[in-house]
Short mmCIF file of C-alpha atoms (C1' of nucleotides) in Angstrom, two decimals:
data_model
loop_
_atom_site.label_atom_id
_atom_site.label_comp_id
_atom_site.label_asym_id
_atom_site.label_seq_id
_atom_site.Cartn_x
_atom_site.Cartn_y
_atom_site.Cartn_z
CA UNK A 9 67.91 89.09 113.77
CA UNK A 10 70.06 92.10 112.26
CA UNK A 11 70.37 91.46 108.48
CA UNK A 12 72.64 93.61 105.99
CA UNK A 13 73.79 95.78 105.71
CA UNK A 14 75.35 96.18 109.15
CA UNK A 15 76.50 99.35 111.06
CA UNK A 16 80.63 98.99 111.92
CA UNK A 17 79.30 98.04 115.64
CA UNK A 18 77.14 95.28 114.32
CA UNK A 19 80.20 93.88 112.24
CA UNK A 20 82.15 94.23 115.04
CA UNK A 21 79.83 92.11 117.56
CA UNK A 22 79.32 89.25 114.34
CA UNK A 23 82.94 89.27 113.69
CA UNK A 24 84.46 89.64 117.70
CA UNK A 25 86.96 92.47 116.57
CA UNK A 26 86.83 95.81 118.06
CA UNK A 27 85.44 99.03 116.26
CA UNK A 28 88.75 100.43 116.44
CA UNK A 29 90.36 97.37 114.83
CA UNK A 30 87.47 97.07 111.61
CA UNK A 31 88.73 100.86 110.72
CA UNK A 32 92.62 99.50 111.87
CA UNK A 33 92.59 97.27 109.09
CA UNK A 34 90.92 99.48 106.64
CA UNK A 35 93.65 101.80 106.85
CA UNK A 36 96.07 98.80 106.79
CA UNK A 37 94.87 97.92 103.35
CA UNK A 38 93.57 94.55 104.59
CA UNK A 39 89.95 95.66 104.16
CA UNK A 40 89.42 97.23 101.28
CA UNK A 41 86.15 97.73 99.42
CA UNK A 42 83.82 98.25 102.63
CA UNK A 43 81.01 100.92 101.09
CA UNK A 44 79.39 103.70 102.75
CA UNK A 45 76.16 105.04 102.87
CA UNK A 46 74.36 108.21 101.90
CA UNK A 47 75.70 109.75 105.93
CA UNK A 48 79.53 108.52 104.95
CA UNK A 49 79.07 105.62 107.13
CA UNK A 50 80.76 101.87 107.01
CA UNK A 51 78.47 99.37 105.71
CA UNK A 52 78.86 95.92 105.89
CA UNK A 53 77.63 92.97 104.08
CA UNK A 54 77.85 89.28 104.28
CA UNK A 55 80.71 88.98 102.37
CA UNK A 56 82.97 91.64 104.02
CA UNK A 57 82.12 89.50 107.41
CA UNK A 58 83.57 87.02 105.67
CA UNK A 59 86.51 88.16 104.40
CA UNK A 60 86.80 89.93 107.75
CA UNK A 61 86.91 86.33 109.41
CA UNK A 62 89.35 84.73 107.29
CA UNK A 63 91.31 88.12 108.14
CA UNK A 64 90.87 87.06 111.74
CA UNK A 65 92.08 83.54 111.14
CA UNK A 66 94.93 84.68 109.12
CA UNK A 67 96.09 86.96 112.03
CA UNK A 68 95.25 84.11 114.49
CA UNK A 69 97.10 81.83 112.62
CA UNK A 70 99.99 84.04 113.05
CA UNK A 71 100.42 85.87 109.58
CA UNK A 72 101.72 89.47 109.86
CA UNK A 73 99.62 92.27 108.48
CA UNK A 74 102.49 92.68 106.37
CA UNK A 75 102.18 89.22 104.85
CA UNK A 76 98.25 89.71 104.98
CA UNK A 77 98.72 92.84 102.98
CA UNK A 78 100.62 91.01 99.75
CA UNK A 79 97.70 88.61 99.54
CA UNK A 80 95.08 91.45 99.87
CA UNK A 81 96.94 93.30 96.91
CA UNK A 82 97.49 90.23 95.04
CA UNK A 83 93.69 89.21 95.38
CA UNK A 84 92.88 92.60 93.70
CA UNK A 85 95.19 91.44 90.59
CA UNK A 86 92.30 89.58 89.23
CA UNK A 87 93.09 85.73 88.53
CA UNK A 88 96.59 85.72 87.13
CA UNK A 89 97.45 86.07 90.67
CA UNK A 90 95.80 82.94 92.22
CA UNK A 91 99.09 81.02 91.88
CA UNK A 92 100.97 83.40 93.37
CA UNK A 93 98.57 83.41 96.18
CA UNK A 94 98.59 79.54 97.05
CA UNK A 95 102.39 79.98 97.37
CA UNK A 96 101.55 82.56 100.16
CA UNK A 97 99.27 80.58 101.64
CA UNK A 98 101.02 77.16 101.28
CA UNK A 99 104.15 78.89 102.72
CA UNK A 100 101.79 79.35 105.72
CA UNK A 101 100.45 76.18 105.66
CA UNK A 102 104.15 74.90 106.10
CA UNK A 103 104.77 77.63 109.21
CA UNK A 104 101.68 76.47 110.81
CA UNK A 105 103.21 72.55 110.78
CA UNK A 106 106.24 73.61 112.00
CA UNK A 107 104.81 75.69 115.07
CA UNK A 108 102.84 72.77 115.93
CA UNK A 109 105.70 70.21 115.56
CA UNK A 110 107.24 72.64 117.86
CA UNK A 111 104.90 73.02 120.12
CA UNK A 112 104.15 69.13 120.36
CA UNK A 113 107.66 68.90 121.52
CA UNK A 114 108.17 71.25 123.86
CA UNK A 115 104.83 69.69 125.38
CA UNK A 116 107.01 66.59 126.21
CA UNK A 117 109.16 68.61 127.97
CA UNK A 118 106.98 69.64 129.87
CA UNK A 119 105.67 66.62 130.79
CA UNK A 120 108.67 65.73 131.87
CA UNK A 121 109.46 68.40 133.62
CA UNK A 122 106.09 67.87 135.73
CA UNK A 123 107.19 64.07 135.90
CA UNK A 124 110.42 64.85 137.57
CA UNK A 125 108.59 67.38 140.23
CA UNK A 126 105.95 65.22 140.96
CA UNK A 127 108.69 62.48 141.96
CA UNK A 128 110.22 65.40 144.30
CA UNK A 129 106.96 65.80 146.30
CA UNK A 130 106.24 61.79 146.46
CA UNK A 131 109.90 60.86 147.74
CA UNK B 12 136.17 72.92 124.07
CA UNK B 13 135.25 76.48 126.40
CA UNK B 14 134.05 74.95 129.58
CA UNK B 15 132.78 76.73 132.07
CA UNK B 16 132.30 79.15 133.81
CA UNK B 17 131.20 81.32 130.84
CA UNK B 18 131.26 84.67 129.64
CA UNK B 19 128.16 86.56 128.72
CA UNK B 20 129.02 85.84 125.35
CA UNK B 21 129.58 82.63 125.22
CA UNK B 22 126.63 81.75 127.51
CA UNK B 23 124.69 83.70 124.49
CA UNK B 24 126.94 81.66 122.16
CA UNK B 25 125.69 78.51 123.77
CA UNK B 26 121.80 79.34 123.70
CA UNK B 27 120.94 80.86 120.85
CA UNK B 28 120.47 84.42 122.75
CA UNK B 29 121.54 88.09 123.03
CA UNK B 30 124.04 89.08 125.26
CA UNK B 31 121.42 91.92 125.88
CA UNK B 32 118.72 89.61 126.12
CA UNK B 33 120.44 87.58 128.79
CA UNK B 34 120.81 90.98 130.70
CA UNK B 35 117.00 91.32 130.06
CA UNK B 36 116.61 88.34 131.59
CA UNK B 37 118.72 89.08 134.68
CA UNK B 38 116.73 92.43 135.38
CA UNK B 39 113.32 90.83 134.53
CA UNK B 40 114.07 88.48 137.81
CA UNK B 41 113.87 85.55 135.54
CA UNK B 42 117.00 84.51 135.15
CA UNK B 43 118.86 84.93 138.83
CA UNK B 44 121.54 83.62 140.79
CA UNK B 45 124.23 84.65 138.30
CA UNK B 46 127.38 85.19 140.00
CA UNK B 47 130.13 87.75 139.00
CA UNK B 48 134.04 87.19 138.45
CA UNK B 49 136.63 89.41 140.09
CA UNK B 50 135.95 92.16 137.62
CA UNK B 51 132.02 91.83 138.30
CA UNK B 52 131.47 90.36 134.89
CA UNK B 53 128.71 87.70 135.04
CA UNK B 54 130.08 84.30 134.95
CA UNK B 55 127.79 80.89 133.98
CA UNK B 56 127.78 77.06 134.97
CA UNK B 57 126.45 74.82 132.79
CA UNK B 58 123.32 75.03 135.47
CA UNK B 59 122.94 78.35 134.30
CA UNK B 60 122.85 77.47 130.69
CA UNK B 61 120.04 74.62 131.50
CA UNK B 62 118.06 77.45 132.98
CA UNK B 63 118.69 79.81 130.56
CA UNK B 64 117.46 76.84 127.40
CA UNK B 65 114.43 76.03 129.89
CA UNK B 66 113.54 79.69 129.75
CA UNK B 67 113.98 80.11 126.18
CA UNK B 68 111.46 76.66 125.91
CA UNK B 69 108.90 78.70 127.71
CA UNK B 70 109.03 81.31 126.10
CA UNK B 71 109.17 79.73 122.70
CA UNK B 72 106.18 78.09 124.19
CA UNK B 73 104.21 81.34 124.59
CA UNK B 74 104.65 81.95 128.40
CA UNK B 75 104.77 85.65 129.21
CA UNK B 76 108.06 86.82 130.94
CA UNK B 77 105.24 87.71 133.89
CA UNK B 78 103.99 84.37 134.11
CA UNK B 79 107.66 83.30 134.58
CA UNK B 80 108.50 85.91 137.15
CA UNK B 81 105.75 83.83 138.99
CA UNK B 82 107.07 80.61 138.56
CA UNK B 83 110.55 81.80 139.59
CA UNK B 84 109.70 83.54 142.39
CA UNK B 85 108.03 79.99 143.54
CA UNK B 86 111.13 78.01 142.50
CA UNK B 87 112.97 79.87 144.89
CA UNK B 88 110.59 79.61 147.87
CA UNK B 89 111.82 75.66 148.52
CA UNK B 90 109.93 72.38 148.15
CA UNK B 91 106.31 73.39 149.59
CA UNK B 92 105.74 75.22 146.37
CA UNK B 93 106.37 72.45 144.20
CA UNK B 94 102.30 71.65 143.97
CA UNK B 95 102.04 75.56 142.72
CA UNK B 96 104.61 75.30 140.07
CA UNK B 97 103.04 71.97 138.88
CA UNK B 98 100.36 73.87 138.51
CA UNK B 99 101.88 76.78 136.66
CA UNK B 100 103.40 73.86 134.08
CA UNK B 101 99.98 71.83 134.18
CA UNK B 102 98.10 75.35 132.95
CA UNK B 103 100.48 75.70 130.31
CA UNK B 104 100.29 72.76 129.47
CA UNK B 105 96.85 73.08 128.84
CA UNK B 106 97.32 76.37 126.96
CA UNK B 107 99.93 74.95 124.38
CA UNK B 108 97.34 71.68 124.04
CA UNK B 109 94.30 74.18 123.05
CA UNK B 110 96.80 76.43 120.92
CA UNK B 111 97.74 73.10 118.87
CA UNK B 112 93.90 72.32 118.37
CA UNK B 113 93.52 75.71 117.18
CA UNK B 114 96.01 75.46 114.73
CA UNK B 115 94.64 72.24 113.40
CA UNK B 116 91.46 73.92 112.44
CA UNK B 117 93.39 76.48 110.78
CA UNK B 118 95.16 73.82 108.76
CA UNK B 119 91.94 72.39 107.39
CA UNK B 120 90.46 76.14 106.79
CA UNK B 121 93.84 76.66 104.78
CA UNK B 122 93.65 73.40 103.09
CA UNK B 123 89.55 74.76 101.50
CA UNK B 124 91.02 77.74 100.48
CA UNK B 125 93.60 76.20 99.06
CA UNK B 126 91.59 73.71 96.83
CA UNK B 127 89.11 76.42 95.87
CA UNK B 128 91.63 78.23 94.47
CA UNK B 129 93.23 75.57 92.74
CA UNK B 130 89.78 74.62 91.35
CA UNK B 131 89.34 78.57 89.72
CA UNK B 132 93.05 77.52 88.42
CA UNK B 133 92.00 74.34 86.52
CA UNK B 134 88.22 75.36 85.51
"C1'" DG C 12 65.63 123.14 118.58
"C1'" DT C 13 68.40 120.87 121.42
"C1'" DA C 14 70.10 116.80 123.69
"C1'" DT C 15 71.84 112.32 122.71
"C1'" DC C 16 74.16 108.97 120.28
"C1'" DA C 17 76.84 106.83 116.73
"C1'" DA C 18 79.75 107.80 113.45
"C1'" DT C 19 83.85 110.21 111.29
"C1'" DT C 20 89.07 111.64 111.12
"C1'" DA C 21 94.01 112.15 112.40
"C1'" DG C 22 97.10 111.14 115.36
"C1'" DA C 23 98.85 109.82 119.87
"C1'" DG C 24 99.34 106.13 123.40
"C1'" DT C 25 99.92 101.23 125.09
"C1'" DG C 26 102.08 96.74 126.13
"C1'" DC C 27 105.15 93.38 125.31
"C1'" DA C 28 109.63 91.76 124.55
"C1'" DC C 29 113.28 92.89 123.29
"C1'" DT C 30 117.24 95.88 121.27
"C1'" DC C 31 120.33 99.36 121.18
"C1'" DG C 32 123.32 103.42 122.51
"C1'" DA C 33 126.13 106.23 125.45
"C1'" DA C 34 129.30 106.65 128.86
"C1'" DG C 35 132.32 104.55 131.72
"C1'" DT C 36 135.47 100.69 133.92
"C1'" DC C 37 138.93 97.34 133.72
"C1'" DA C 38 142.47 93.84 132.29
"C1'" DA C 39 145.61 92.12 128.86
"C1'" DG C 40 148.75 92.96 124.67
"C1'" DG C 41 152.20 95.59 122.09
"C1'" DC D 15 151.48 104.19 128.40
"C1'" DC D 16 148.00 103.54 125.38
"C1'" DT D 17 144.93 101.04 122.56
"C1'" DT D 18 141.70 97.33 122.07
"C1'" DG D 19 137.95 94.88 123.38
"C1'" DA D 20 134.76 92.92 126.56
"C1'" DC D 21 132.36 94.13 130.17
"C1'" DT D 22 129.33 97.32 133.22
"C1'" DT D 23 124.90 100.40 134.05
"C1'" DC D 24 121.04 103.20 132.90
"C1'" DG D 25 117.87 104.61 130.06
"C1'" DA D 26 116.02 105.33 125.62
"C1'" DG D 27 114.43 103.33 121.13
"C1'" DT D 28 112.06 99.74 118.12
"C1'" DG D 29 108.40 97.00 115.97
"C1'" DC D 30 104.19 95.04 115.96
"C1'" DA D 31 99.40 95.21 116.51
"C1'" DC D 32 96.40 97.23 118.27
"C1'" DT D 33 93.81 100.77 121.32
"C1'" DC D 34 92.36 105.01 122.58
"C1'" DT D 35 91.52 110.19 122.55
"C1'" DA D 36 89.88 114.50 120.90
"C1'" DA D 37 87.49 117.16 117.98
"C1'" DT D 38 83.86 117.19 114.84
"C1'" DT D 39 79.80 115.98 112.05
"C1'" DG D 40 75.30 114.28 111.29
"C1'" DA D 41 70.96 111.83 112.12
"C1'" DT D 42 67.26 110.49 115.36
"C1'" DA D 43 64.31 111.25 119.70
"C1'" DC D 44 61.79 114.17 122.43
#
DNA sequence: GTATCAATTAGAGTGCACTCGAAGTCAAGG
DNA sequence: CCTTGACTTCGAGTGCACTCTAATTGATAC
């Protein structure tokens, strides 16, 4: 029943990243515009959670801070970069494919991997 | 038209890995049963390269050089621990199924974004 | 007014999986 | 003989993404 904004402990327990890792990507440049109050202190609002989640997905996904970075500072170019922006994020659209393509295949080998020891323990 | 037995080179040649990284592998207990020339250079049978492209599928796969250590250790205790590795595989199995899910959702998160931004392109 | 607690900062430490460097050995070629 | 080049070992270095520590400040609770 907490509402906004939120201490940097409360956006950590809505968001399931650490304290540590809210100032981590401040510092990173992947979190910028998070105000403070009149004590200096992080506040967070509903939209910064949700920024901070599609951070978390982006990272889950398996796009380097790096990468994340380039779309943060291209974000802050105003709309002339949104095109520039879909290419990052259809480039990572494309990666995402091909790691599950991969993945889909090496789960046949595993299957038959487990086929051929299962046959050991029967005969 | 090499045929075995291999160098270390050509054995990293063959897989798609370091020379150092096959070392890695040796002293990581992953990878044993390597035997040495005359000169004690490491020499490998095309046994040795199956292992060494089954490794490199697990850990492509996202198994931790730990959780291999495990497995290996079992693979060389014999035929009763057949049921354990199975199990090992099945897990994994299991892990790369949920990872694949996960990236599906990610897909379809990607694809929102994607047409939001393409609708602030257009309008 | 003082103890407690949450926050701040800068910077160091961690874990994983490599990746590399230094120093040395050894066999074949000119 | 001596150079070249591939190999050896041991141990240190790298890169990424956190993760933690220490010292300090500031607000609230009693």
């Amino acid at each position: 029943m907490t509402e906004p904004p939120y201490t940097i402990q409360q956006a950590a327990a809505q968001t399931g990243l650490s304290v540590h890792t809210l100032r981590y990507y401040e510092d990173a440049g992947i979190l910028p515009g998070i105000r403070r109050n009149g004590s200096g202190h992080r506040c967070y609002d509903e939209q910064d959670l949700g920024w901070i989640r599609w951070l978390k997905m982006l990272r889950n996904s398996g796009m380097s801070i790096e990468m994340i970075r380039e779309f943060v500072q291209l974000s802050q170019q105003g709309n002339d970069s949104i095109e520039a922006r879909c290419q990052i994020l259809d480039a990572h659209r494309q990666k995402i494919r091909a790691t599950i393509s991969e993945l889909e295949g090496y789960l046949h080998l595993l299957d038959q991997k487990l086929l051929f020891y299962r046959g050991l323990e029967d005969g």
